[in-house]
Amino acid sequence: ISAHWLTKGTAVTMVDKPKTIHDFGGFPDELFKQQYPALGSPEYAKTVINTIQSTKVLEDYEWGFDHGTWSVLLNMFPKADIPVFQMSIDYYKPTQYHFDLAKELLSLRSKGVLIIGSGNVVHNLRQVRWEENAKPFDWAIEFDTIVKKSIEDNNPKPLIDYQKLGQIANLAHPTNEHYLPLLYTLGLREASDKFHFFNDSIDMGSMSMRSLIFS
């Protein structure tokens, strides 16, 4: 579930051999040369369609792997030897919708499906500091700390209603497409899950790379 596939309605990729999408600009040629030739997984994508009851999930035959997907998987599974499909983010729905929708996907975990939410805890490109070892903004630290504590307390409500945090929420996410994948991750949490953070850096002053695993 990537911040870079936003749709009206929720969709899943149904292609057998998804293309690698280079949906960015201004980066080194090495990034544009990257390919991630993993196979798709129409069978499991169909399982999502049949499992989710709260909304109609659409079949998509055009999308591939955007960089929110392949840039993560390239490091996790460099041989591209696992089947992968994406589910889109309906950008017209409120935050509660995304959290609740994730709960309908819980049965996939018991089938051995690894579900990844790919975004950022803080994502403000407008205030990026380009200097080396840039100091994080205070508001970025504050928002990241709130997210961390809510996860530690297993209290997702403040994160679902994050916009009630006011100005720090607006600064952390001028638009929230990079925030929404976190709500899917939180919605997939089970009471028995253990968790750990494996990254807590804030890069370029305004980009929290905080990452976590539930297992």
PDB file of C-alpha atoms in Angstrom:
ATOM      1  CA  ILE A   1       0.000   0.000   0.000  1.00  0.00           C
ATOM      2  CA  SER A   2       1.990   2.919  -1.373  1.00  0.00           C
ATOM      3  CA  ALA A   3       1.602   6.667  -0.963  1.00  0.00           C
ATOM      4  CA  HIS A   4       2.139   6.936  -4.703  1.00  0.00           C
ATOM      5  CA  TRP A   5      -0.975   5.166  -5.961  1.00  0.00           C
ATOM      6  CA  LEU A   6      -3.929   7.421  -5.254  1.00  0.00           C
ATOM      7  CA  THR A   7      -7.299   6.692  -6.821  1.00  0.00           C
ATOM      8  CA  LYS A   8     -11.006   7.411  -6.530  1.00  0.00           C
ATOM      9  CA  GLY A   9     -12.220   4.106  -5.184  1.00  0.00           C
ATOM     10  CA  THR A  10     -10.025   1.254  -3.959  1.00  0.00           C
ATOM     11  CA  ALA A  11      -8.294  -0.960  -6.516  1.00  0.00           C
ATOM     12  CA  VAL A  12      -5.831  -3.860  -6.683  1.00  0.00           C
ATOM     13  CA  THR A  13      -3.351  -4.685  -9.417  1.00  0.00           C
ATOM     14  CA  MET A  14      -4.276  -7.805 -11.385  1.00  0.00           C
ATOM     15  CA  VAL A  15      -1.357  -8.039 -13.833  1.00  0.00           C
ATOM     16  CA  ASP A  16       0.929 -11.084 -13.990  1.00  0.00           C
ATOM     17  CA  LYS A  17       4.070  -9.092 -14.794  1.00  0.00           C
ATOM     18  CA  PRO A  18       3.816  -5.562 -13.344  1.00  0.00           C
ATOM     19  CA  LYS A  19       5.949  -2.828 -14.890  1.00  0.00           C
ATOM     20  CA  THR A  20       8.412  -0.774 -12.863  1.00  0.00           C
ATOM     21  CA  ILE A  21       7.174   2.822 -12.684  1.00  0.00           C
ATOM     22  CA  HIS A  22       9.651   5.691 -12.310  1.00  0.00           C
ATOM     23  CA  ASP A  23       7.202   8.245 -10.981  1.00  0.00           C
ATOM     24  CA  PHE A  24       9.619  10.985  -9.979  1.00  0.00           C
ATOM     25  CA  GLY A  25      11.879  13.591 -11.524  1.00  0.00           C
ATOM     26  CA  GLY A  26      15.216  15.279 -10.952  1.00  0.00           C
ATOM     27  CA  PHE A  27      17.010  12.260  -9.541  1.00  0.00           C
ATOM     28  CA  PRO A  28      20.191  10.487 -10.739  1.00  0.00           C
ATOM     29  CA  ASP A  29      20.014   8.257 -13.806  1.00  0.00           C
ATOM     30  CA  GLU A  30      20.807   5.231 -11.650  1.00  0.00           C
ATOM     31  CA  LEU A  31      17.329   5.421 -10.133  1.00  0.00           C
ATOM     32  CA  PHE A  32      15.641   5.551 -13.534  1.00  0.00           C
ATOM     33  CA  LYS A  33      17.559   2.448 -14.577  1.00  0.00           C
ATOM     34  CA  GLN A  34      16.277   0.411 -11.649  1.00  0.00           C
ATOM     35  CA  GLN A  35      13.893  -2.399 -12.484  1.00  0.00           C
ATOM     36  CA  TYR A  36      12.008  -4.673 -10.136  1.00  0.00           C
ATOM     37  CA  PRO A  37      10.887  -7.725 -12.136  1.00  0.00           C
ATOM     38  CA  ALA A  38       8.845  -9.491  -9.454  1.00  0.00           C
ATOM     39  CA  LEU A  39       5.758 -11.307 -10.648  1.00  0.00           C
ATOM     40  CA  GLY A  40       2.312 -10.064  -9.787  1.00  0.00           C
ATOM     41  CA  SER A  41      -0.201 -12.002  -7.710  1.00  0.00           C
ATOM     42  CA  PRO A  42      -3.665 -11.813  -9.297  1.00  0.00           C
ATOM     43  CA  GLU A  43      -4.824 -14.773  -7.190  1.00  0.00           C
ATOM     44  CA  TYR A  44      -4.185 -13.000  -3.891  1.00  0.00           C
ATOM     45  CA  ALA A  45      -5.419  -9.701  -5.300  1.00  0.00           C
ATOM     46  CA  LYS A  46      -8.677 -11.500  -6.068  1.00  0.00           C
ATOM     47  CA  THR A  47      -8.743 -12.643  -2.444  1.00  0.00           C
ATOM     48  CA  VAL A  48      -8.759  -8.988  -1.380  1.00  0.00           C
ATOM     49  CA  ILE A  49     -11.678  -8.287  -3.697  1.00  0.00           C
ATOM     50  CA  ASN A  50     -13.633 -11.177  -2.180  1.00  0.00           C
ATOM     51  CA  THR A  51     -12.625 -10.393   1.412  1.00  0.00           C
ATOM     52  CA  ILE A  52     -13.467  -6.697   1.629  1.00  0.00           C
ATOM     53  CA  GLN A  53     -17.189  -6.182   2.137  1.00  0.00           C
ATOM     54  CA  SER A  54     -17.424  -2.494   3.045  1.00  0.00           C
ATOM     55  CA  THR A  55     -16.629  -1.238  -0.443  1.00  0.00           C
ATOM     56  CA  LYS A  56     -16.308  -2.550  -3.972  1.00  0.00           C
ATOM     57  CA  VAL A  57     -12.653  -3.192  -4.796  1.00  0.00           C
ATOM     58  CA  LEU A  58     -11.832  -2.612  -8.443  1.00  0.00           C
ATOM     59  CA  GLU A  59      -9.551  -4.667 -10.684  1.00  0.00           C
ATOM     60  CA  ASP A  60      -6.684  -2.689 -12.248  1.00  0.00           C
ATOM     61  CA  TYR A  61      -4.653  -3.886 -15.229  1.00  0.00           C
ATOM     62  CA  GLU A  62      -2.605  -0.727 -15.873  1.00  0.00           C
ATOM     63  CA  TRP A  63      -0.638   0.053 -12.701  1.00  0.00           C
ATOM     64  CA  GLY A  64       2.677  -1.585 -11.858  1.00  0.00           C
ATOM     65  CA  PHE A  65       5.196  -1.035  -9.066  1.00  0.00           C
ATOM     66  CA  ASP A  66       5.577   2.652  -8.234  1.00  0.00           C
ATOM     67  CA  HIS A  67       8.685   3.814  -6.418  1.00  0.00           C
ATOM     68  CA  GLY A  68       6.923   3.634  -3.060  1.00  0.00           C
ATOM     69  CA  THR A  69       6.867  -0.113  -3.668  1.00  0.00           C
ATOM     70  CA  TRP A  70       9.984  -1.088  -5.602  1.00  0.00           C
ATOM     71  CA  SER A  71      12.381   1.163  -3.673  1.00  0.00           C
ATOM     72  CA  VAL A  72      11.379  -0.667  -0.489  1.00  0.00           C
ATOM     73  CA  LEU A  73      11.260  -4.187  -1.921  1.00  0.00           C
ATOM     74  CA  LEU A  74      14.554  -3.780  -3.757  1.00  0.00           C
ATOM     75  CA  ASN A  75      16.296  -3.701  -0.390  1.00  0.00           C
ATOM     76  CA  MET A  76      14.136  -6.321   1.311  1.00  0.00           C
ATOM     77  CA  PHE A  77      13.971  -8.853  -1.504  1.00  0.00           C
ATOM     78  CA  PRO A  78      16.740  -7.903  -3.970  1.00  0.00           C
ATOM     79  CA  LYS A  79      16.212 -11.029  -6.084  1.00  0.00           C
ATOM     80  CA  ALA A  80      12.590  -9.994  -6.743  1.00  0.00           C
ATOM     81  CA  ASP A  81      11.645 -13.611  -6.032  1.00  0.00           C
ATOM     82  CA  ILE A  82       8.301 -12.977  -4.313  1.00  0.00           C
ATOM     83  CA  PRO A  83       4.908 -12.249  -5.914  1.00  0.00           C
ATOM     84  CA  VAL A  84       3.698  -8.702  -5.265  1.00  0.00           C
ATOM     85  CA  PHE A  85       0.500  -6.767  -5.805  1.00  0.00           C
ATOM     86  CA  GLN A  86      -0.528  -3.260  -4.799  1.00  0.00           C
ATOM     87  CA  MET A  87      -3.736  -1.919  -3.319  1.00  0.00           C
ATOM     88  CA  SER A  88      -4.499   1.715  -4.036  1.00  0.00           C
ATOM     89  CA  ILE A  89      -5.400   4.469  -1.592  1.00  0.00           C
ATOM     90  CA  ASP A  90      -8.785   6.098  -2.139  1.00  0.00           C
ATOM     91  CA  TYR A  91      -7.726   9.700  -1.634  1.00  0.00           C
ATOM     92  CA  TYR A  92     -11.311  10.895  -1.370  1.00  0.00           C
ATOM     93  CA  LYS A  93     -12.035   9.004   1.848  1.00  0.00           C
ATOM     94  CA  PRO A  94     -11.493  10.159   5.463  1.00  0.00           C
ATOM     95  CA  THR A  95      -8.783   8.726   7.691  1.00  0.00           C
ATOM     96  CA  GLN A  96     -11.156   6.405   9.576  1.00  0.00           C
ATOM     97  CA  TYR A  97     -12.041   4.685   6.297  1.00  0.00           C
ATOM     98  CA  HIS A  98      -8.439   3.628   5.724  1.00  0.00           C
ATOM     99  CA  PHE A  99      -7.975   2.338   9.262  1.00  0.00           C
ATOM    100  CA  ASP A 100     -11.220   0.345   9.114  1.00  0.00           C
ATOM    101  CA  LEU A 101     -10.491  -1.011   5.650  1.00  0.00           C
ATOM    102  CA  ALA A 102      -7.185  -2.410   6.884  1.00  0.00           C
ATOM    103  CA  LYS A 103      -9.015  -4.457   9.509  1.00  0.00           C
ATOM    104  CA  GLU A 104     -10.795  -6.308   6.727  1.00  0.00           C
ATOM    105  CA  LEU A 105      -7.401  -7.450   5.453  1.00  0.00           C
ATOM    106  CA  LEU A 106      -6.397  -9.172   8.697  1.00  0.00           C
ATOM    107  CA  SER A 107      -7.189 -12.642   7.346  1.00  0.00           C
ATOM    108  CA  LEU A 108      -4.465 -12.232   4.721  1.00  0.00           C
ATOM    109  CA  ARG A 109      -1.846 -12.175   7.463  1.00  0.00           C
ATOM    110  CA  SER A 110      -2.835 -15.678   8.535  1.00  0.00           C
ATOM    111  CA  LYS A 111      -2.329 -16.784   4.925  1.00  0.00           C
ATOM    112  CA  GLY A 112       1.290 -15.624   5.035  1.00  0.00           C
ATOM    113  CA  VAL A 113       0.799 -12.352   3.166  1.00  0.00           C
ATOM    114  CA  LEU A 114       3.249  -9.594   4.132  1.00  0.00           C
ATOM    115  CA  ILE A 115       1.393  -6.274   4.021  1.00  0.00           C
ATOM    116  CA  ILE A 116       3.542  -3.148   3.742  1.00  0.00           C
ATOM    117  CA  GLY A 117       2.411   0.445   4.194  1.00  0.00           C
ATOM    118  CA  SER A 118       4.915   2.662   2.401  1.00  0.00           C
ATOM    119  CA  GLY A 119       4.899   6.362   3.262  1.00  0.00           C
ATOM    120  CA  ASN A 120       6.399   8.734   5.846  1.00  0.00           C
ATOM    121  CA  VAL A 121       5.512   9.626   9.425  1.00  0.00           C
ATOM    122  CA  VAL A 122       6.473  13.217   8.564  1.00  0.00           C
ATOM    123  CA  HIS A 123       6.589  14.395   4.954  1.00  0.00           C
ATOM    124  CA  ASN A 124       6.941  18.077   4.122  1.00  0.00           C
ATOM    125  CA  LEU A 125       8.893  18.666   0.904  1.00  0.00           C
ATOM    126  CA  ARG A 126       8.212  22.394   1.084  1.00  0.00           C
ATOM    127  CA  GLN A 127      10.480  22.788   4.114  1.00  0.00           C
ATOM    128  CA  VAL A 128      13.265  20.368   3.236  1.00  0.00           C
ATOM    129  CA  ARG A 129      16.726  21.437   4.436  1.00  0.00           C
ATOM    130  CA  TRP A 130      19.270  20.485   1.821  1.00  0.00           C
ATOM    131  CA  GLU A 131      22.405  20.928   3.901  1.00  0.00           C
ATOM    132  CA  GLU A 132      24.257  17.836   5.091  1.00  0.00           C
ATOM    133  CA  ASN A 133      23.157  16.514   8.519  1.00  0.00           C
ATOM    134  CA  ALA A 134      20.313  19.012   8.616  1.00  0.00           C
ATOM    135  CA  LYS A 135      18.772  19.604  12.034  1.00  0.00           C
ATOM    136  CA  PRO A 136      15.166  18.374  12.294  1.00  0.00           C
ATOM    137  CA  PHE A 137      12.448  20.983  12.777  1.00  0.00           C
ATOM    138  CA  ASP A 138      10.946  21.031  16.262  1.00  0.00           C
ATOM    139  CA  TRP A 139       7.474  20.357  14.855  1.00  0.00           C
ATOM    140  CA  ALA A 140       8.788  17.317  12.971  1.00  0.00           C
ATOM    141  CA  ILE A 141      10.264  15.908  16.182  1.00  0.00           C
ATOM    142  CA  GLU A 142       7.053  16.641  18.087  1.00  0.00           C
ATOM    143  CA  PHE A 143       4.796  14.945  15.532  1.00  0.00           C
ATOM    144  CA  ASP A 144       7.118  11.954  15.236  1.00  0.00           C
ATOM    145  CA  THR A 145       7.150  11.615  19.030  1.00  0.00           C
ATOM    146  CA  ILE A 146       3.339  11.629  19.173  1.00  0.00           C
ATOM    147  CA  VAL A 147       3.227   8.842  16.584  1.00  0.00           C
ATOM    148  CA  LYS A 148       5.819   6.837  18.495  1.00  0.00           C
ATOM    149  CA  LYS A 149       3.988   7.147  21.820  1.00  0.00           C
ATOM    150  CA  SER A 150       0.602   6.281  20.318  1.00  0.00           C
ATOM    151  CA  ILE A 151       2.061   3.113  18.823  1.00  0.00           C
ATOM    152  CA  GLU A 152       3.781   2.197  22.088  1.00  0.00           C
ATOM    153  CA  ASP A 153       0.489   2.732  23.968  1.00  0.00           C
ATOM    154  CA  ASN A 154      -1.497   0.842  21.303  1.00  0.00           C
ATOM    155  CA  ASN A 155      -3.748   3.873  21.070  1.00  0.00           C
ATOM    156  CA  PRO A 156      -4.447   4.588  17.399  1.00  0.00           C
ATOM    157  CA  LYS A 157      -7.231   7.135  17.981  1.00  0.00           C
ATOM    158  CA  PRO A 158      -4.960  10.232  18.106  1.00  0.00           C
ATOM    159  CA  LEU A 159      -3.347   9.090  14.870  1.00  0.00           C
ATOM    160  CA  ILE A 160      -6.635   8.485  13.097  1.00  0.00           C
ATOM    161  CA  ASP A 161      -7.729  11.969  14.213  1.00  0.00           C
ATOM    162  CA  TYR A 162      -4.273  13.455  13.657  1.00  0.00           C
ATOM    163  CA  GLN A 163      -5.653  16.629  12.069  1.00  0.00           C
ATOM    164  CA  LYS A 164      -6.967  17.617  15.507  1.00  0.00           C
ATOM    165  CA  LEU A 165      -3.323  18.166  16.466  1.00  0.00           C
ATOM    166  CA  GLY A 166      -3.552  21.448  14.586  1.00  0.00           C
ATOM    167  CA  GLN A 167      -0.534  23.267  13.241  1.00  0.00           C
ATOM    168  CA  ILE A 168       2.012  20.510  13.792  1.00  0.00           C
ATOM    169  CA  ALA A 169      -0.220  18.150  11.799  1.00  0.00           C
ATOM    170  CA  ASN A 170      -0.427  20.677   8.959  1.00  0.00           C
ATOM    171  CA  LEU A 171       3.330  21.093   8.989  1.00  0.00           C
ATOM    172  CA  ALA A 172       4.014  17.373   9.198  1.00  0.00           C
ATOM    173  CA  HIS A 173       1.646  16.665   6.297  1.00  0.00           C
ATOM    174  CA  PRO A 174       0.582  19.581   4.083  1.00  0.00           C
ATOM    175  CA  THR A 175      -1.117  16.795   2.096  1.00  0.00           C
ATOM    176  CA  ASN A 176      -1.665  13.429   3.699  1.00  0.00           C
ATOM    177  CA  GLU A 177      -0.965  10.821   1.020  1.00  0.00           C
ATOM    178  CA  HIS A 178       2.300   9.873   2.738  1.00  0.00           C
ATOM    179  CA  TYR A 179       0.534   9.586   6.088  1.00  0.00           C
ATOM    180  CA  LEU A 180      -2.319   7.299   5.087  1.00  0.00           C
ATOM    181  CA  PRO A 181      -0.223   4.110   4.657  1.00  0.00           C
ATOM    182  CA  LEU A 182       0.533   4.296   8.393  1.00  0.00           C
ATOM    183  CA  LEU A 183      -3.192   3.979   9.142  1.00  0.00           C
ATOM    184  CA  TYR A 184      -3.322   0.728   7.177  1.00  0.00           C
ATOM    185  CA  THR A 185      -0.385  -0.584   9.185  1.00  0.00           C
ATOM    186  CA  LEU A 186      -2.066   0.382  12.456  1.00  0.00           C
ATOM    187  CA  GLY A 187      -5.375  -1.116  11.358  1.00  0.00           C
ATOM    188  CA  LEU A 188      -3.638  -4.454  10.751  1.00  0.00           C
ATOM    189  CA  ARG A 189      -2.314  -4.622  14.281  1.00  0.00           C
ATOM    190  CA  GLU A 190      -3.546  -7.498  16.449  1.00  0.00           C
ATOM    191  CA  ALA A 191      -3.655  -7.542  20.250  1.00  0.00           C
ATOM    192  CA  SER A 192      -1.076 -10.320  20.387  1.00  0.00           C
ATOM    193  CA  ASP A 193       1.398  -8.570  18.094  1.00  0.00           C
ATOM    194  CA  LYS A 194       4.878  -7.678  19.168  1.00  0.00           C
ATOM    195  CA  PHE A 195       6.370  -4.610  17.506  1.00  0.00           C
ATOM    196  CA  HIS A 196       9.644  -2.856  17.058  1.00  0.00           C
ATOM    197  CA  PHE A 197      10.886   0.297  15.381  1.00  0.00           C
ATOM    198  CA  PHE A 198      13.811  -0.271  13.062  1.00  0.00           C
ATOM    199  CA  ASN A 199      14.433   3.292  11.956  1.00  0.00           C
ATOM    200  CA  ASP A 200      13.782   6.582  13.721  1.00  0.00           C
ATOM    201  CA  SER A 201      15.735   9.103  11.671  1.00  0.00           C
ATOM    202  CA  ILE A 202      14.412  12.461  10.528  1.00  0.00           C
ATOM    203  CA  ASP A 203      16.106  13.312   7.252  1.00  0.00           C
ATOM    204  CA  MET A 204      16.496  16.711   5.627  1.00  0.00           C
ATOM    205  CA  GLY A 205      14.796  18.366   8.596  1.00  0.00           C
ATOM    206  CA  SER A 206      11.244  17.516   7.566  1.00  0.00           C
ATOM    207  CA  MET A 207      11.121  13.844   6.565  1.00  0.00           C
ATOM    208  CA  SER A 208      10.596  11.266   9.320  1.00  0.00           C
ATOM    209  CA  MET A 209      11.682   7.818   8.168  1.00  0.00           C
ATOM    210  CA  ARG A 210      10.336   6.083  11.288  1.00  0.00           C
ATOM    211  CA  SER A 211       9.523   2.486  10.423  1.00  0.00           C
ATOM    212  CA  LEU A 212       8.010  -0.357  12.365  1.00  0.00           C
ATOM    213  CA  ILE A 213       7.093  -4.024  12.141  1.00  0.00           C
ATOM    214  CA  PHE A 214       4.159  -5.833  13.713  1.00  0.00           C
ATOM    215  CA  SER A 215       4.565  -9.585  14.016  1.00  0.00           C
TER     216      SER A 215
END
